[in-house]
Amino acid sequence: MTTETDFRFDGGATWLNLLATQGQSFGTRPVERIGTPEAGRRWLGLVGFGVVGELSADDLDRLVRLREALRELAMAAVAGREPASDDLAQVRGHASGSAGALWSGSAQAGVPLDAALAAIAIQALVMLQGPDRALLHQCAEVDCRWVFLDTSRRRHWCPSPACASRGRVRAHRARQGGPSAD
């Protein structure tokens, strides 16, 4: 079962935190943190988008597809290349959704899923097209590669202590001529 402590909220923006709902994305065993509709609904609530009603499997699939499209846009931005047109179109499609529904009704009643997805997509597009794009950095750990906001412009690893620890051990062993850390 996923707990609130399994989620990462240290990426610098909600859309970047959505990328972290899958850990070790490029490793042999990715960690899916929103693998159930309930986990997806819980994550949305924790980032301020208490969604109206339960999430269905299709709703969760839409959230995961948005995450993966955003991952492509983030990685393209860091690499200085154009993102895949399908992924950009998907994010733009979400952004043109019903973000205005966020401001209607009461906070206790929640927001429609489309409004939450639209707000996340809009946040990403604004960051990717503005000056904060230059602050995006990719974790140096090959199995992580999470894109996060690096205001220091000096980080090599994401805010995860595990990535930094593995990276430092690997660098130390390389300097010493020993085997690398896994």
CSV table of N, CA and C in Angstrom, one decimal:
chain,number,residue,atom,x,y,z
A,1,MET,N,0.8,-1.2,0.0
A,1,MET,CA,0.0,0.0,0.0
A,1,MET,C,0.9,1.2,0.0
A,2,THR,N,0.5,2.2,-0.8
A,2,THR,CA,1.2,3.5,-0.9
A,2,THR,C,0.8,4.4,0.3
A,3,THR,N,1.8,5.0,0.9
A,3,THR,CA,1.5,5.9,2.0
A,3,THR,C,1.9,7.3,1.6
A,4,GLU,N,1.5,8.3,2.3
A,4,GLU,CA,1.8,9.7,2.0
A,4,GLU,C,3.3,9.9,2.0
A,5,THR,N,4.1,9.2,2.8
A,5,THR,CA,5.5,9.3,2.8
A,5,THR,C,6.2,8.7,1.6
A,6,ASP,N,5.5,7.9,0.8
A,6,ASP,CA,6.1,7.4,-0.4
A,6,ASP,C,6.1,8.4,-1.5
A,7,PHE,N,5.3,9.5,-1.4
A,7,PHE,CA,5.3,10.5,-2.5
A,7,PHE,C,6.4,11.5,-2.2
A,8,ARG,N,6.9,12.1,-3.3
A,8,ARG,CA,8.0,13.1,-3.3
A,8,ARG,C,7.3,14.4,-3.6
A,9,PHE,N,7.7,15.4,-2.8
A,9,PHE,CA,7.2,16.8,-3.0
A,9,PHE,C,8.3,17.8,-3.0
A,10,ASP,N,9.5,17.4,-3.4
A,10,ASP,CA,10.6,18.3,-3.4
A,10,ASP,C,11.2,18.6,-4.7
A,11,GLY,N,10.4,18.5,-5.8
A,11,GLY,CA,10.9,18.7,-7.1
A,11,GLY,C,10.9,20.2,-7.5
A,12,GLY,N,10.2,21.0,-6.8
A,12,GLY,CA,10.1,22.5,-7.0
A,12,GLY,C,8.9,22.9,-7.7
A,13,ALA,N,8.0,22.0,-8.2
A,13,ALA,CA,6.7,22.4,-8.8
A,13,ALA,C,5.8,21.2,-8.8
A,14,THR,N,4.5,21.4,-8.8
A,14,THR,CA,3.6,20.2,-8.8
A,14,THR,C,3.8,19.3,-10.0
A,15,TRP,N,4.0,19.9,-11.2
A,15,TRP,CA,4.2,19.0,-12.3
A,15,TRP,C,5.4,18.2,-12.3
A,16,LEU,N,6.5,18.8,-11.6
A,16,LEU,CA,7.7,18.0,-11.5
A,16,LEU,C,7.5,16.9,-10.4
A,17,ASN,N,6.7,17.2,-9.4
A,17,ASN,CA,6.4,16.2,-8.4
A,17,ASN,C,5.6,15.0,-9.0
A,18,LEU,N,4.8,15.4,-10.0
A,18,LEU,CA,4.0,14.3,-10.7
A,18,LEU,C,5.0,13.3,-11.3
A,19,LEU,N,6.1,13.8,-11.9
A,19,LEU,CA,7.1,12.9,-12.5
A,19,LEU,C,7.7,12.0,-11.5
A,20,ALA,N,7.8,12.4,-10.2
A,20,ALA,CA,8.3,11.6,-9.1
A,20,ALA,C,7.3,10.5,-8.6
A,21,THR,N,6.1,10.5,-9.2
A,21,THR,CA,5.2,9.4,-8.8
A,21,THR,C,5.6,8.1,-9.4
A,22,GLN,N,6.6,8.1,-10.2
A,22,GLN,CA,7.3,6.8,-10.6
A,22,GLN,C,8.8,7.0,-10.3
A,23,GLY,N,9.2,6.2,-9.4
A,23,GLY,CA,10.6,6.2,-9.0
A,23,GLY,C,11.4,5.3,-9.8
A,24,GLN,N,12.7,5.6,-9.9
A,24,GLN,CA,13.6,4.7,-10.7
A,24,GLN,C,13.1,4.4,-12.1
A,25,SER,N,12.5,5.4,-12.7
A,25,SER,CA,11.9,5.3,-14.0
A,25,SER,C,12.7,4.6,-15.1
A,26,PHE,N,14.0,4.7,-15.0
A,26,PHE,CA,14.9,4.2,-16.0
A,26,PHE,C,15.7,3.0,-15.5
A,27,GLY,N,15.3,2.5,-14.4
A,27,GLY,CA,15.9,1.3,-13.8
A,27,GLY,C,15.3,0.0,-14.3
A,28,THR,N,15.7,-1.1,-13.8
A,28,THR,CA,15.2,-2.3,-14.2
A,28,THR,C,13.8,-2.6,-13.5
A,29,ARG,N,13.6,-1.9,-12.4
A,29,ARG,CA,12.3,-2.1,-11.6
A,29,ARG,C,11.8,-0.8,-11.2
A,30,PRO,N,11.1,-0.1,-12.1
A,30,PRO,CA,10.5,1.2,-11.7
A,30,PRO,C,9.5,1.0,-10.6
A,31,VAL,N,9.4,2.1,-9.7
A,31,VAL,CA,8.5,2.0,-8.6
A,31,VAL,C,7.3,2.9,-8.9
A,32,GLU,N,6.2,2.3,-9.1
A,32,GLU,CA,5.0,3.1,-9.4
A,32,GLU,C,4.3,3.5,-8.1
A,33,ARG,N,4.2,4.8,-7.9
A,33,ARG,CA,3.6,5.2,-6.6
A,33,ARG,C,2.1,5.6,-6.7
A,34,ILE,N,1.6,5.7,-8.0
A,34,ILE,CA,0.2,5.9,-8.2
A,34,ILE,C,-0.4,4.8,-9.0
A,35,GLY,N,-0.1,3.6,-8.5
A,35,GLY,CA,-0.5,2.4,-9.3
A,35,GLY,C,-2.0,2.0,-9.1
A,36,THR,N,-2.7,2.7,-8.3
A,36,THR,CA,-4.1,2.4,-8.1
A,36,THR,C,-4.9,3.7,-8.2
A,37,PRO,N,-6.2,3.7,-8.5
A,37,PRO,CA,-6.9,4.9,-8.6
A,37,PRO,C,-6.9,5.6,-7.2
A,38,GLU,N,-7.0,4.9,-6.1
A,38,GLU,CA,-6.9,5.5,-4.8
A,38,GLU,C,-5.6,6.2,-4.5
A,39,ALA,N,-4.5,5.6,-5.0
A,39,ALA,CA,-3.2,6.3,-4.8
A,39,ALA,C,-3.1,7.6,-5.6
A,40,GLY,N,-3.7,7.5,-6.8
A,40,GLY,CA,-3.7,8.7,-7.7
A,40,GLY,C,-4.6,9.8,-7.1
A,41,ARG,N,-5.7,9.4,-6.5
A,41,ARG,CA,-6.6,10.4,-5.9
A,41,ARG,C,-5.9,11.0,-4.7
A,42,ARG,N,-5.2,10.2,-3.9
A,42,ARG,CA,-4.5,10.6,-2.7
A,42,ARG,C,-3.4,11.6,-3.1
A,43,TRP,N,-2.6,11.3,-4.1
A,43,TRP,CA,-1.6,12.2,-4.6
A,43,TRP,C,-2.2,13.6,-5.0
A,44,LEU,N,-3.2,13.5,-5.8
A,44,LEU,CA,-3.9,14.8,-6.2
A,44,LEU,C,-4.3,15.6,-5.0
A,45,GLY,N,-4.9,14.9,-4.0
A,45,GLY,CA,-5.4,15.6,-2.8
A,45,GLY,C,-4.2,16.3,-2.1
A,46,LEU,N,-3.1,15.6,-2.0
A,46,LEU,CA,-1.9,16.1,-1.3
A,46,LEU,C,-1.3,17.3,-2.0
A,47,VAL,N,-1.5,17.4,-3.3
A,47,VAL,CA,-0.9,18.6,-4.0
A,47,VAL,C,-2.0,19.7,-4.2
A,48,GLY,N,-3.1,19.5,-3.5
A,48,GLY,CA,-4.1,20.6,-3.5
A,48,GLY,C,-5.3,20.4,-4.5
A,49,PHE,N,-5.3,19.3,-5.1
A,49,PHE,CA,-6.4,19.0,-6.1
A,49,PHE,C,-7.3,17.9,-5.6
A,50,GLY,N,-8.0,18.2,-4.5
A,50,GLY,CA,-9.0,17.2,-4.0
A,50,GLY,C,-10.0,17.0,-5.1
A,51,VAL,N,-10.0,15.8,-5.7
A,51,VAL,CA,-10.8,15.5,-6.9
A,51,VAL,C,-12.2,15.1,-6.4
A,52,VAL,N,-13.2,15.5,-7.2
A,52,VAL,CA,-14.6,15.2,-6.9
A,52,VAL,C,-14.8,13.7,-7.2
A,53,GLY,N,-15.3,12.9,-6.3
A,53,GLY,CA,-15.6,11.5,-6.5
A,53,GLY,C,-14.4,10.7,-6.6
A,54,GLU,N,-14.6,9.4,-6.9
A,54,GLU,CA,-13.5,8.4,-7.0
A,54,GLU,C,-12.9,8.5,-8.4
A,55,LEU,N,-11.6,8.1,-8.5
A,55,LEU,CA,-11.0,8.0,-9.7
A,55,LEU,C,-11.2,6.6,-10.3
A,56,SER,N,-11.5,6.5,-11.6
A,56,SER,CA,-11.6,5.2,-12.2
A,56,SER,C,-10.3,4.8,-12.8
A,57,ALA,N,-10.2,3.6,-13.3
A,57,ALA,CA,-9.0,3.1,-13.9
A,57,ALA,C,-8.6,4.0,-15.1
A,58,ASP,N,-9.7,4.4,-15.8
A,58,ASP,CA,-9.4,5.3,-17.0
A,58,ASP,C,-8.9,6.7,-16.5
A,59,ASP,N,-9.4,7.2,-15.4
A,59,ASP,CA,-8.9,8.4,-14.9
A,59,ASP,C,-7.5,8.3,-14.5
A,60,LEU,N,-7.1,7.2,-13.9
A,60,LEU,CA,-5.7,7.0,-13.5
A,60,LEU,C,-4.8,6.9,-14.7
A,61,ASP,N,-5.3,6.2,-15.7
A,61,ASP,CA,-4.6,6.1,-17.0
A,61,ASP,C,-4.3,7.5,-17.6
A,62,ARG,N,-5.3,8.4,-17.5
A,62,ARG,CA,-5.1,9.8,-18.0
A,62,ARG,C,-4.0,10.5,-17.2
A,63,LEU,N,-4.0,10.3,-15.9
A,63,LEU,CA,-3.0,11.0,-15.1
A,63,LEU,C,-1.6,10.4,-15.4
A,64,VAL,N,-1.5,9.1,-15.6
A,64,VAL,CA,-0.2,8.5,-15.9
A,64,VAL,C,0.2,8.9,-17.3
A,65,ARG,N,-0.7,9.0,-18.2
A,65,ARG,CA,-0.3,9.4,-19.6
A,65,ARG,C,0.2,10.9,-19.6
A,66,LEU,N,-0.5,11.7,-18.8
A,66,LEU,CA,0.0,13.1,-18.6
A,66,LEU,C,1.4,13.1,-18.0
A,67,ARG,N,1.6,12.3,-17.0
A,67,ARG,CA,2.9,12.3,-16.4
A,67,ARG,C,4.0,11.9,-17.4
A,68,GLU,N,3.7,10.9,-18.2
A,68,GLU,CA,4.8,10.4,-19.1
A,68,GLU,C,5.0,11.4,-20.2
A,69,ALA,N,4.0,12.1,-20.7
A,69,ALA,CA,4.1,13.2,-21.7
A,69,ALA,C,4.9,14.4,-21.0
A,70,LEU,N,4.7,14.7,-19.8
A,70,LEU,CA,5.4,15.7,-19.1
A,70,LEU,C,6.9,15.3,-18.9
A,71,ARG,N,7.1,14.0,-18.7
A,71,ARG,CA,8.5,13.5,-18.5
A,71,ARG,C,9.3,13.8,-19.8
A,72,GLU,N,8.6,13.5,-21.0
A,72,GLU,CA,9.3,13.7,-22.2
A,72,GLU,C,9.6,15.2,-22.4
A,73,LEU,N,8.6,16.1,-22.1
A,73,LEU,CA,8.9,17.5,-22.3
A,73,LEU,C,10.0,18.0,-21.3
A,74,ALA,N,10.0,17.5,-20.1
A,74,ALA,CA,11.0,17.9,-19.2
A,74,ALA,C,12.4,17.4,-19.6
A,75,MET,N,12.5,16.2,-20.1
A,75,MET,CA,13.8,15.7,-20.5
A,75,MET,C,14.3,16.4,-21.8
A,76,ALA,N,13.3,16.7,-22.7
A,76,ALA,CA,13.7,17.5,-23.9
A,76,ALA,C,14.2,18.9,-23.5
A,77,ALA,N,13.6,19.5,-22.5
A,77,ALA,CA,14.0,20.8,-22.1
A,77,ALA,C,15.4,20.8,-21.5
A,78,VAL,N,15.7,19.8,-20.7
A,78,VAL,CA,17.0,19.7,-20.1
A,78,VAL,C,18.1,19.4,-21.2
A,79,ALA,N,17.7,18.6,-22.2
A,79,ALA,CA,18.7,18.2,-23.2
A,79,ALA,C,18.8,19.3,-24.3
A,80,GLY,N,17.9,20.3,-24.2
A,80,GLY,CA,18.0,21.3,-25.2
A,80,GLY,C,17.5,20.9,-26.6
A,81,ARG,N,16.5,20.0,-26.6
A,81,ARG,CA,16.0,19.5,-27.9
A,81,ARG,C,14.5,19.7,-27.9
A,82,GLU,N,13.9,19.6,-29.0
A,82,GLU,CA,12.4,19.7,-29.2
A,82,GLU,C,11.8,18.4,-28.6
A,83,PRO,N,10.7,18.5,-27.9
A,83,PRO,CA,10.0,17.3,-27.4
A,83,PRO,C,9.2,16.6,-28.6
A,84,ALA,N,8.9,15.4,-28.3
A,84,ALA,CA,8.1,14.7,-29.3
A,84,ALA,C,6.8,15.4,-29.5
A,85,SER,N,6.3,15.6,-30.7
A,85,SER,CA,5.1,16.3,-31.0
A,85,SER,C,3.9,15.7,-30.4
A,86,ASP,N,3.8,14.4,-30.3
A,86,ASP,CA,2.6,13.8,-29.7
A,86,ASP,C,2.5,14.1,-28.2
A,87,ASP,N,3.7,14.1,-27.5
A,87,ASP,CA,3.7,14.5,-26.1
A,87,ASP,C,3.3,15.9,-25.9
A,88,LEU,N,3.8,16.8,-26.7
A,88,LEU,CA,3.5,18.2,-26.6
A,88,LEU,C,2.0,18.5,-26.9
A,89,ALA,N,1.5,17.8,-27.9
A,89,ALA,CA,0.1,17.9,-28.2
A,89,ALA,C,-0.8,17.4,-27.0
A,90,GLN,N,-0.4,16.3,-26.4
A,90,GLN,CA,-1.2,15.8,-25.3
A,90,GLN,C,-1.2,16.8,-24.1
A,91,VAL,N,0.0,17.4,-23.8
A,91,VAL,CA,0.0,18.3,-22.7
A,91,VAL,C,-0.8,19.6,-23.0
A,92,ARG,N,-0.6,20.1,-24.2
A,92,ARG,CA,-1.4,21.2,-24.7
A,92,ARG,C,-2.9,20.9,-24.6
A,93,GLY,N,-3.3,19.7,-25.0
A,93,GLY,CA,-4.7,19.3,-24.9
A,93,GLY,C,-5.2,19.3,-23.5
A,94,HIS,N,-4.5,18.9,-22.6
A,94,HIS,CA,-4.9,18.9,-21.2
A,94,HIS,C,-5.0,20.4,-20.7
A,95,ALA,N,-4.0,21.2,-21.1
A,95,ALA,CA,-3.9,22.6,-20.7
A,95,ALA,C,-5.1,23.4,-21.2
A,96,SER,N,-5.7,23.0,-22.4
A,96,SER,CA,-6.8,23.7,-22.9
A,96,SER,C,-8.1,23.2,-22.3
A,97,GLY,N,-8.0,22.3,-21.3
A,97,GLY,CA,-9.2,21.7,-20.6
A,97,GLY,C,-9.8,22.7,-19.7
A,98,SER,N,-10.5,22.2,-18.7
A,98,SER,CA,-11.3,23.1,-17.9
A,98,SER,C,-10.7,23.6,-16.6
A,99,ALA,N,-9.5,24.2,-16.7
A,99,ALA,CA,-8.8,24.8,-15.5
A,99,ALA,C,-9.7,25.8,-14.8
A,100,GLY,N,-10.6,26.4,-15.5
A,100,GLY,CA,-11.5,27.4,-14.9
A,100,GLY,C,-12.4,26.8,-13.8
A,101,ALA,N,-12.6,25.5,-13.9
A,101,ALA,CA,-13.4,24.8,-12.9
A,101,ALA,C,-12.8,24.8,-11.5
A,102,LEU,N,-11.5,25.1,-11.5
A,102,LEU,CA,-10.8,25.1,-10.2
A,102,LEU,C,-11.4,26.2,-9.3
A,103,TRP,N,-11.9,27.2,-9.9
A,103,TRP,CA,-12.3,28.4,-9.1
A,103,TRP,C,-13.8,28.4,-8.9
A,104,SER,N,-14.5,27.4,-9.4
A,104,SER,CA,-16.0,27.3,-9.1
A,104,SER,C,-16.3,26.3,-8.0
A,105,GLY,N,-17.3,26.6,-7.3
A,105,GLY,CA,-17.7,25.7,-6.2
A,105,GLY,C,-16.9,25.9,-5.0
A,106,SER,N,-17.1,25.0,-4.0
A,106,SER,CA,-16.4,25.1,-2.7
A,106,SER,C,-15.1,24.2,-2.7
A,107,ALA,N,-14.2,24.6,-1.9
A,107,ALA,CA,-13.0,23.8,-1.8
A,107,ALA,C,-13.3,22.4,-1.2
A,108,GLN,N,-14.2,22.4,-0.3
A,108,GLN,CA,-14.5,21.1,0.3
A,108,GLN,C,-15.1,20.1,-0.7
A,109,ALA,N,-15.8,20.6,-1.7
A,109,ALA,CA,-16.5,19.7,-2.7
A,109,ALA,C,-15.5,19.1,-3.6
A,110,GLY,N,-14.3,19.7,-3.8
A,110,GLY,CA,-13.3,19.2,-4.7
A,110,GLY,C,-13.4,19.8,-6.1
A,111,VAL,N,-12.5,19.3,-6.9
A,111,VAL,CA,-12.4,19.8,-8.3
A,111,VAL,C,-12.6,18.7,-9.3
A,112,PRO,N,-13.1,18.9,-10.5
A,112,PRO,CA,-13.1,17.9,-11.5
A,112,PRO,C,-11.7,17.5,-11.9
A,113,LEU,N,-11.5,16.2,-12.2
A,113,LEU,CA,-10.2,15.7,-12.6
A,113,LEU,C,-9.7,16.5,-13.8
A,114,ASP,N,-10.5,16.8,-14.8
A,114,ASP,CA,-10.1,17.6,-15.9
A,114,ASP,C,-9.5,18.9,-15.5
A,115,ALA,N,-10.0,19.6,-14.5
A,115,ALA,CA,-9.5,20.9,-14.0
A,115,ALA,C,-8.1,20.7,-13.4
A,116,ALA,N,-8.0,19.6,-12.6
A,116,ALA,CA,-6.7,19.3,-12.0
A,116,ALA,C,-5.6,19.0,-13.0
A,117,LEU,N,-5.9,18.2,-14.0
A,117,LEU,CA,-5.0,17.9,-15.1
A,117,LEU,C,-4.6,19.1,-15.9
A,118,ALA,N,-5.6,20.0,-16.1
A,118,ALA,CA,-5.4,21.2,-16.9
A,118,ALA,C,-4.4,22.1,-16.1
A,119,ALA,N,-4.7,22.3,-14.8
A,119,ALA,CA,-3.8,23.1,-14.0
A,119,ALA,C,-2.4,22.6,-14.0
A,120,ILE,N,-2.2,21.3,-13.9
A,120,ILE,CA,-0.8,20.7,-13.9
A,120,ILE,C,-0.2,21.0,-15.2
A,121,ALA,N,-0.9,20.8,-16.3
A,121,ALA,CA,-0.3,21.0,-17.6
A,121,ALA,C,0.0,22.4,-17.9
A,122,ILE,N,-0.8,23.3,-17.4
A,122,ILE,CA,-0.6,24.8,-17.6
A,122,ILE,C,0.7,25.1,-16.8
A,123,GLN,N,0.8,24.7,-15.6
A,123,GLN,CA,2.0,25.0,-14.8
A,123,GLN,C,3.3,24.5,-15.5
A,124,ALA,N,3.2,23.4,-16.1
A,124,ALA,CA,4.4,22.8,-16.8
A,124,ALA,C,4.7,23.7,-18.1
A,125,LEU,N,3.7,24.0,-18.8
A,125,LEU,CA,3.9,24.8,-20.1
A,125,LEU,C,4.5,26.2,-19.7
A,126,VAL,N,4.0,26.8,-18.7
A,126,VAL,CA,4.5,28.1,-18.3
A,126,VAL,C,5.9,28.0,-17.9
A,127,MET,N,6.3,27.0,-17.1
A,127,MET,CA,7.7,26.9,-16.7
A,127,MET,C,8.6,26.5,-17.8
A,128,LEU,N,8.1,25.7,-18.7
A,128,LEU,CA,9.0,25.3,-19.8
A,128,LEU,C,9.2,26.4,-20.9
A,129,GLN,N,8.3,27.4,-20.9
A,129,GLN,CA,8.4,28.5,-21.8
A,129,GLN,C,9.0,29.7,-21.2
A,130,GLY,N,9.2,29.7,-19.9
A,130,GLY,CA,9.7,30.9,-19.2
A,130,GLY,C,11.1,30.8,-18.8
A,131,PRO,N,11.6,31.7,-18.0
A,131,PRO,CA,13.0,31.7,-17.5
A,131,PRO,C,13.3,30.6,-16.6
A,132,ASP,N,12.3,30.0,-15.9
A,132,ASP,CA,12.6,28.9,-15.0
A,132,ASP,C,13.1,27.6,-15.7
A,133,ARG,N,12.8,27.6,-17.0
A,133,ARG,CA,13.3,26.4,-17.8
A,133,ARG,C,14.8,26.2,-17.6
A,134,ALA,N,15.6,27.3,-17.5
A,134,ALA,CA,17.0,27.2,-17.3
A,134,ALA,C,17.4,26.6,-16.0
A,135,LEU,N,16.4,26.5,-15.0
A,135,LEU,CA,16.7,26.0,-13.7
A,135,LEU,C,16.4,24.5,-13.6
A,136,LEU,N,15.8,23.9,-14.7
A,136,LEU,CA,15.5,22.5,-14.7
A,136,LEU,C,16.8,21.7,-14.8
A,137,HIS,N,16.9,20.7,-14.0
A,137,HIS,CA,18.1,19.8,-14.0
A,137,HIS,C,17.7,18.4,-13.9
A,138,GLN,N,18.5,17.5,-14.4
A,138,GLN,CA,18.2,16.1,-14.4
A,138,GLN,C,19.2,15.4,-13.5
A,139,CYS,N,18.6,14.5,-12.6
A,139,CYS,CA,19.4,13.7,-11.7
A,139,CYS,C,20.5,12.9,-12.5
A,140,ALA,N,21.7,12.9,-12.0
A,140,ALA,CA,22.8,12.2,-12.6
A,140,ALA,C,22.7,10.7,-12.5
A,141,GLU,N,21.9,10.2,-11.6
A,141,GLU,CA,21.7,8.7,-11.4
A,141,GLU,C,21.0,8.1,-12.6
A,142,VAL,N,21.6,7.2,-13.2
A,142,VAL,CA,21.1,6.7,-14.5
A,142,VAL,C,19.7,6.0,-14.4
A,143,ASP,N,19.4,5.4,-13.2
A,143,ASP,CA,18.1,4.8,-13.1
A,143,ASP,C,17.0,5.8,-12.6
A,144,CYS,N,17.4,6.9,-12.2
A,144,CYS,CA,16.5,8.0,-11.7
A,144,CYS,C,16.2,9.0,-12.8
A,145,ARG,N,17.1,9.8,-13.1
A,145,ARG,CA,17.0,10.9,-14.2
A,145,ARG,C,15.8,11.8,-14.0
A,146,TRP,N,15.3,11.9,-12.7
A,146,TRP,CA,14.2,12.8,-12.4
A,146,TRP,C,14.6,14.2,-12.8
A,147,VAL,N,13.7,15.0,-13.4
A,147,VAL,CA,14.0,16.4,-13.7
A,147,VAL,C,13.3,17.2,-12.5
A,148,PHE,N,14.1,18.1,-12.0
A,148,PHE,CA,13.7,18.9,-10.8
A,148,PHE,C,14.2,20.3,-11.0
A,149,LEU,N,13.6,21.2,-10.2
A,149,LEU,CA,14.0,22.6,-10.3
A,149,LEU,C,15.3,22.8,-9.4
A,150,ASP,N,16.3,23.3,-10.0
A,150,ASP,CA,17.6,23.5,-9.2
A,150,ASP,C,17.9,24.9,-9.2
A,151,THR,N,17.5,25.6,-8.1
A,151,THR,CA,17.8,27.0,-8.0
A,151,THR,C,19.2,27.3,-7.7
A,152,SER,N,20.0,26.3,-7.2
A,152,SER,CA,21.4,26.5,-6.9
A,152,SER,C,22.2,26.4,-8.1
A,153,ARG,N,21.7,25.8,-9.1
A,153,ARG,CA,22.5,25.5,-10.4
A,153,ARG,C,23.7,24.7,-10.2
A,154,ARG,N,23.8,24.0,-9.0
A,154,ARG,CA,25.0,23.2,-8.7
A,154,ARG,C,24.7,21.7,-8.4
A,155,ARG,N,23.5,21.3,-8.4
A,155,ARG,CA,23.2,20.0,-8.0
A,155,ARG,C,23.5,19.0,-9.1
A,156,HIS,N,24.0,17.8,-8.6
A,156,HIS,CA,24.2,16.7,-9.6
A,156,HIS,C,23.1,15.7,-9.5
A,157,TRP,N,22.5,15.6,-8.3
A,157,TRP,CA,21.5,14.6,-8.1
A,157,TRP,C,20.2,15.3,-7.6
A,158,CYS,N,19.1,14.6,-7.8
A,158,CYS,CA,17.8,15.0,-7.3
A,158,CYS,C,17.8,15.2,-5.8
A,159,PRO,N,16.8,15.7,-5.2
A,159,PRO,CA,16.8,15.8,-3.7
A,159,PRO,C,16.8,14.5,-3.0
A,160,SER,N,16.6,13.4,-3.6
A,160,SER,CA,16.6,12.1,-2.9
A,160,SER,C,18.0,11.8,-2.3
A,161,PRO,N,18.0,11.5,-1.0
A,161,PRO,CA,19.3,11.2,-0.4
A,161,PRO,C,19.9,9.9,-1.0
A,162,ALA,N,19.0,9.0,-1.4
A,162,ALA,CA,19.6,7.8,-2.0
A,162,ALA,C,20.4,8.0,-3.3
A,163,CYS,N,19.9,8.9,-4.1
A,163,CYS,CA,20.6,9.2,-5.4
A,163,CYS,C,21.9,9.9,-5.1
A,164,ALA,N,21.9,10.8,-4.2
A,164,ALA,CA,23.1,11.5,-3.8
A,164,ALA,C,24.1,10.6,-3.2
A,165,SER,N,23.7,9.7,-2.3
A,165,SER,CA,24.6,8.8,-1.7
A,165,SER,C,25.2,7.8,-2.7
A,166,ARG,N,24.4,7.2,-3.5
A,166,ARG,CA,24.9,6.3,-4.6
A,166,ARG,C,25.9,7.0,-5.5
A,167,GLY,N,25.5,8.3,-5.9
A,167,GLY,CA,26.4,9.0,-6.8
A,167,GLY,C,27.7,9.4,-6.1
A,168,ARG,N,27.7,9.8,-4.8
A,168,ARG,CA,28.9,10.1,-4.1
A,168,ARG,C,29.8,8.9,-3.9
A,169,VAL,N,29.2,7.7,-3.6
A,169,VAL,CA,30.0,6.5,-3.4
A,169,VAL,C,30.6,6.1,-4.8
A,170,ARG,N,29.8,6.2,-5.8
A,170,ARG,CA,30.3,5.8,-7.1
A,170,ARG,C,31.5,6.7,-7.5
A,171,ALA,N,31.4,8.0,-7.3
A,171,ALA,CA,32.4,9.0,-7.6
A,171,ALA,C,33.7,8.7,-6.8
A,172,HIS,N,33.5,8.4,-5.5
A,172,HIS,CA,34.6,8.1,-4.6
A,172,HIS,C,35.3,6.9,-5.1
A,173,ARG,N,34.6,5.8,-5.4
A,173,ARG,CA,35.2,4.6,-5.8
A,173,ARG,C,35.9,4.8,-7.1
A,174,ALA,N,35.4,5.6,-8.0
A,174,ALA,CA,36.1,5.9,-9.3
A,174,ALA,C,37.4,6.6,-9.0
A,175,ARG,N,37.4,7.5,-8.1
A,175,ARG,CA,38.7,8.2,-7.8
A,175,ARG,C,39.7,7.2,-7.1
A,176,GLN,N,39.2,6.2,-6.4
A,176,GLN,CA,40.0,5.3,-5.7
A,176,GLN,C,40.4,4.1,-6.6
A,177,GLY,N,39.7,4.0,-7.7
A,177,GLY,CA,40.0,2.8,-8.6
A,177,GLY,C,39.3,1.6,-8.2
A,178,GLY,N,38.3,1.7,-7.4
A,178,GLY,CA,37.5,0.5,-6.9
A,178,GLY,C,36.3,0.3,-7.7
A,179,PRO,N,35.5,-0.8,-7.4
A,179,PRO,CA,34.2,-1.1,-8.1
A,179,PRO,C,33.2,0.0,-7.8
A,180,SER,N,32.3,0.2,-8.8
A,180,SER,CA,31.3,1.3,-8.6
A,180,SER,C,30.1,0.8,-7.7
A,181,ALA,N,29.4,1.7,-7.2
A,181,ALA,CA,28.2,1.3,-6.3
A,181,ALA,C,27.0,1.1,-7.2
A,182,ASP,N,26.2,0.2,-6.7
A,182,ASP,CA,24.9,-0.1,-7.4
A,182,ASP,C,23.7,0.4,-6.7
